[in-house]
Short mmCIF file of C-alpha atoms in Angstrom, two decimals:
data_model
loop_
_atom_site.label_atom_id
_atom_site.label_comp_id
_atom_site.label_asym_id
_atom_site.label_seq_id
_atom_site.Cartn_x
_atom_site.Cartn_y
_atom_site.Cartn_z
CA MET A 1310 0.00 -0.03 0.28
CA THR A 1311 1.55 3.61 -0.80
CA ALA A 1312 1.20 5.90 1.90
CA GLN A 1313 -0.09 9.31 1.77
CA SER A 1314 0.34 11.69 4.84
CA GLY A 1315 -2.42 13.70 6.52
CA LEU A 1316 -5.61 11.36 6.39
CA VAL A 1317 -7.02 9.29 9.27
CA LEU A 1318 -9.45 6.13 8.24
CA THR A 1319 -12.19 5.87 10.80
CA VAL A 1320 -13.94 2.97 9.93
CA ARG A 1321 -13.03 -1.01 9.38
CA GLY A 1322 -11.74 -2.03 5.97
CA THR A 1323 -12.44 -4.72 3.91
CA GLY A 1324 -9.64 -5.46 2.34
CA ALA A 1325 -6.48 -8.29 3.62
CA PRO A 1326 -5.65 -7.42 7.10
CA LEU A 1327 -2.24 -5.05 7.31
CA THR A 1328 0.96 -6.32 8.70
CA LEU A 1329 2.96 -5.11 11.13
CA THR A 1330 6.88 -4.98 10.58
CA ARG A 1331 8.78 -4.95 13.81
CA THR A 1332 10.72 -1.97 14.01
CA PRO A 1333 13.99 -0.86 16.20
CA GLU A 1334 12.40 0.87 19.05
CA GLY A 1335 12.03 5.42 19.27
CA GLY A 1336 10.31 8.32 19.02
CA ILE A 1337 8.12 8.31 21.92
CA HIS A 1338 5.29 6.22 23.00
CA ASP A 1339 2.12 6.71 24.81
CA GLY A 1340 2.59 3.85 26.79
CA THR A 1341 -0.64 1.90 25.68
CA GLY A 1342 0.12 -0.45 22.84
CA THR A 1343 -2.12 0.40 20.23
CA VAL A 1344 -2.20 1.91 16.89
CA THR A 1345 -3.71 5.88 17.05
CA VAL A 1346 -2.95 6.73 13.09
CA VAL A 1347 -2.22 4.57 9.84
CA GLU A 1348 -0.76 6.43 7.07
CA THR A 1349 -3.28 5.15 4.08
CA THR A 1350 -4.75 6.30 0.41
CA VAL A 1351 -8.66 6.78 0.98
CA GLN A 1352 -10.20 9.28 -0.36
CA ALA A 1353 -11.90 11.76 2.27
CA ASP A 1354 -14.90 12.74 0.30
CA TYR A 1355 -16.11 16.38 0.88
CA ALA A 1356 -19.97 17.95 -0.04
CA ALA A 1357 -20.75 21.06 -0.02
CA ALA A 1358 -22.98 22.20 2.80
CA THR A 1359 -25.50 24.67 1.70
CA GLY A 1360 -28.84 26.66 2.24
CA THR A 1361 -31.26 29.33 1.44
CA VAL A 1362 -31.43 33.32 2.27
CA ARG A 1363 -34.82 33.71 2.99
CA GLY A 1364 -36.74 36.73 4.15
CA ARG A 1365 -38.04 39.79 2.43
CA VAL A 1366 -35.78 42.66 0.92
CA GLY A 1367 -34.26 44.77 3.03
CA ASP A 1368 -33.93 41.94 5.94
CA THR A 1369 -30.27 40.32 7.02
CA VAL A 1370 -30.39 37.15 7.68
CA GLY A 1371 -28.20 33.91 8.41
CA VAL A 1372 -27.16 31.07 6.50
CA THR A 1373 -25.47 28.09 7.39
CA LEU A 1374 -22.53 27.26 4.72
CA GLY A 1375 -19.85 24.79 5.07
CA VAL A 1376 -18.50 21.30 4.00
CA ARG A 1377 -20.07 17.72 4.94
CA GLY A 1378 -17.45 14.93 5.83
CA PRO A 1379 -18.99 11.86 4.15
CA GLY A 1380 -15.38 10.03 4.32
CA PRO A 1381 -15.06 6.86 4.46
CA GLY A 1382 -11.50 9.21 5.64
CA ARG A 1383 -10.53 12.66 7.17
CA PRO A 1384 -7.90 14.25 6.79
CA ALA A 1385 -5.64 14.75 9.88
CA GLU A 1386 -3.74 18.34 8.18
CA GLU A 1387 -4.14 20.09 4.84
CA ARG A 1388 -8.05 20.04 5.46
CA GLY A 1389 -8.58 22.06 2.00
CA ARG A 1390 -11.24 24.98 2.33
CA PHE A 1391 -14.78 25.78 0.86
CA GLU A 1392 -15.48 29.45 -1.19
CA VAL A 1393 -19.04 30.90 -1.33
CA VAL A 1394 -19.83 33.33 -3.87
CA SER A 1395 -23.08 35.05 -2.48
CA PRO A 1396 -26.20 35.31 -4.86
CA GLU A 1397 -26.50 38.71 -6.61
CA GLY A 1398 -29.14 40.65 -4.74
CA THR A 1399 -27.33 39.89 -1.59
CA THR A 1400 -24.95 41.47 0.55
CA VAL A 1401 -22.76 39.67 2.83
CA THR A 1402 -22.59 41.34 6.35
CA SER A 1403 -20.37 39.35 8.53
CA ILE A 1404 -19.03 35.94 9.08
CA PRO A 1405 -19.46 36.01 13.09
CA TYR A 1406 -18.15 33.23 15.21
CA THR A 1407 -16.45 32.90 18.83
CA PHE A 1408 -12.84 31.54 19.27
CA GLU A 1409 -11.17 31.29 22.64
CA ASP A 1410 -13.39 33.41 24.04
CA THR A 1411 -12.97 36.51 20.87
CA ASP A 1412 -16.03 37.72 18.83
CA GLY A 1413 -14.71 37.83 15.88
CA LYS A 1414 -16.54 39.03 12.66
CA TRP A 1415 -14.84 37.47 9.18
CA ALA A 1416 -13.94 33.81 10.15
CA CYS A 1417 -13.25 33.45 6.24
CA ALA A 1418 -11.16 35.58 3.91
CA ARG A 1419 -13.06 38.27 1.83
CA PRO A 1420 -12.65 38.71 -1.44
CA LYS A 1421 -10.24 41.17 -2.79
CA LYS A 1422 -12.88 42.39 -5.58
CA PRO A 1423 -16.68 42.66 -6.28
CA GLY A 1424 -18.17 39.42 -6.67
CA GLY A 1425 -15.31 37.38 -5.98
CA ALA A 1426 -15.40 34.06 -3.17
CA PHE A 1427 -15.37 34.48 0.40
CA VAL A 1428 -12.28 31.83 1.52
CA CYS A 1429 -12.70 29.99 3.99
CA ASP A 1430 -9.54 27.81 5.66
CA LEU A 1431 -10.48 24.87 6.87
CA ASP A 1432 -6.85 24.67 8.53
CA SER A 1433 -7.16 27.63 10.43
CA ASP A 1434 -8.09 28.24 14.29
CA VAL A 1435 -11.52 29.24 14.11
CA LEU A 1436 -13.02 26.38 11.88
CA TRP A 1437 -12.83 22.96 13.23
CA PRO A 1438 -15.02 19.89 12.15
CA GLY A 1439 -17.25 18.73 14.44
CA ASP A 1440 -17.78 14.70 15.29
CA ASP A 1441 -19.64 13.89 11.78
CA GLY A 1442 -17.13 15.26 9.82
CA THR A 1443 -19.13 18.59 9.23
CA THR A 1444 -17.28 22.48 9.39
CA SER A 1445 -20.23 24.93 8.90
CA VAL A 1446 -19.83 28.77 9.91
CA VAL A 1447 -23.12 31.00 9.94
CA PHE A 1448 -23.14 33.81 6.69
CA ARG A 1449 -24.93 36.90 7.30
CA PHE A 1450 -26.73 37.99 3.85
CA ARG A 1451 -28.74 41.49 3.17
CA ILE A 1452 -31.30 40.94 1.24
CA ASP A 1453 -30.66 43.90 -1.47
CA ARG A 1454 -33.24 43.54 -3.52
CA GLN A 1455 -35.18 40.71 -5.80
CA VAL A 1456 -32.98 38.87 -8.72
CA PRO A 1457 -34.98 36.38 -10.73
CA GLY A 1458 -32.84 33.04 -11.34
CA ALA A 1459 -30.08 34.14 -9.74
CA HIS A 1460 -27.88 32.19 -7.05
CA GLY A 1461 -24.75 31.84 -5.46
CA THR A 1462 -22.76 28.72 -4.97
CA VAL A 1463 -20.39 26.71 -2.21
CA ARG A 1464 -17.58 25.10 -3.40
CA THR A 1465 -15.01 23.06 -1.27
CA TYR A 1466 -11.39 21.92 -2.08
CA THR A 1467 -9.71 19.27 -0.08
CA PRO A 1468 -6.60 17.37 -1.69
CA TYR A 1469 -8.14 13.79 -0.90
CA ASP A 1470 -11.58 14.07 -2.42
CA ARG A 1471 -12.22 11.78 -5.73
CA THR A 1472 -15.59 12.09 -5.46
CA LEU A 1473 -16.28 15.95 -7.04
CA GLY A 1474 -19.77 15.60 -7.82
CA ASN A 1475 -21.05 17.07 -4.68
CA ASP A 1476 -18.24 19.59 -4.30
CA THR A 1477 -20.64 22.76 -5.39
CA ALA A 1478 -23.59 22.97 -4.93
CA ARG A 1479 -25.88 26.30 -5.55
CA ILE A 1480 -26.56 28.87 -2.72
CA PRO A 1481 -30.65 29.70 -3.61
CA PRO A 1482 -32.18 33.26 -2.37
CA GLU A 1483 -35.52 33.15 -1.70
CA ALA A 1484 -36.52 36.93 -1.54
CA SER A 1485 -40.02 38.54 -0.56
CA PRO A 1486 -41.03 42.27 -1.47
CA ALA A 1487 -40.57 44.84 1.17
CA PRO A 1488 -43.08 46.25 3.93
CA PRO A 1489 -44.61 49.03 2.52
CA TYR A 1490 -43.46 50.47 5.78
CA ARG A 1491 -39.72 49.84 4.81
CA SER A 1492 -40.16 50.63 1.33
CA ALA A 1493 -41.85 54.12 2.72
CA VAL A 1494 -38.47 54.96 4.44
CA ARG A 1495 -36.10 53.35 1.78
CA PRO A 1496 -33.51 56.47 0.57
CA ALA A 1497 -34.90 55.81 -3.28
CA VAL A 1498 -38.75 56.52 -1.96
CA LEU A 1499 -37.86 58.96 1.40
CA ILE A 1500 -35.67 61.53 -0.41
CA PRO A 1501 -37.71 62.58 -2.98
CA ALA A 1502 -40.55 62.57 -1.03
CA VAL A 1503 -38.38 65.13 1.82
CA LEU A 1504 -37.44 67.15 -1.22
CA ALA A 1505 -40.98 67.62 -2.80
CA ALA A 1506 -42.38 68.51 0.52
CA VAL A 1507 -39.57 71.12 0.74
CA ALA A 1508 -40.13 72.69 -2.50
CA ALA A 1509 -43.89 72.71 -1.77
CA ALA A 1510 -43.46 74.51 2.04
CA ALA A 1511 -40.94 76.69 0.13
CA ALA A 1512 -43.61 77.61 -3.10
CA GLY A 1513 -46.21 78.37 -0.23
CA VAL A 1514 -44.36 80.86 2.07
CA ALA A 1515 -43.25 82.56 -2.02
CA HIS A 1516 -46.98 82.78 -2.66
CA ARG A 1517 -47.89 84.25 0.95
CA ARG A 1518 -45.33 86.94 0.40
CA ARG A 1519 -46.42 88.21 -2.54
CA ARG A 1520 -50.02 88.46 -1.29
CA ARG A 1521 -48.74 90.69 1.09
CA ALA A 1522 -46.65 93.14 -1.44
CA VAL A 1523 -50.19 93.92 -3.39
CA ALA A 1524 -52.37 96.73 -1.84
CA VAL A 1525 -55.57 94.62 -1.37
CA PRO A 1526 -58.22 97.17 -3.29
CA GLY A 1527 -61.65 98.93 -0.40
CA SER A 1528 -59.28 98.97 2.57
CA SER A 1529 -59.62 101.65 4.53
CA ALA A 1530 -56.24 104.10 2.49
CA ASP A 1531 -58.24 104.18 0.13
CA GLY A 1532 -61.28 106.55 2.15
CA SER A 1533 -64.20 103.70 1.80
#
């Protein structure tokens, strides 16, 4: 068997028993007399874990995204990464995390240009797989507008994955129209309304001033 470092097999195999070869003593031993890690060429399949951006225009919602680890192996090092591209019409406002009692706003690296991918390094200290091999984090999406047919993507990468068909998944948005009160206070609606009100008030003041400047016939100044 050809050894490949960094991959841990956590399930019972079906092939022939491993052959052990006696070697001179050396190194550090845990004293248990058991084999804890075996290097192997078995794959560690990754599958993209996705969710739906669901809410009204103007809402900010949390969606859990990441990578599932169907196995059978799990990488002990070089775990890889997953990348997220947000759906058109949405904006990622934060990817919050807590590490060593410190609250952080960005668990993943932000794109260098608009429309790029957020890169979540699975070897970083803030992301760690659960008992089921799943690594996930909550993305906070602001729903800016409705875009029919739009979708984002989650894509996974690992050097031990040979099952590529489940590495990418869509992030579908389900955006409902904003409620009436929210539409009324949007800048695109509120600013023109305020300007129109100011213009109407100014016109009213100018009209009253013109009326005061004009003499009224039949007044006491005419001797009537």
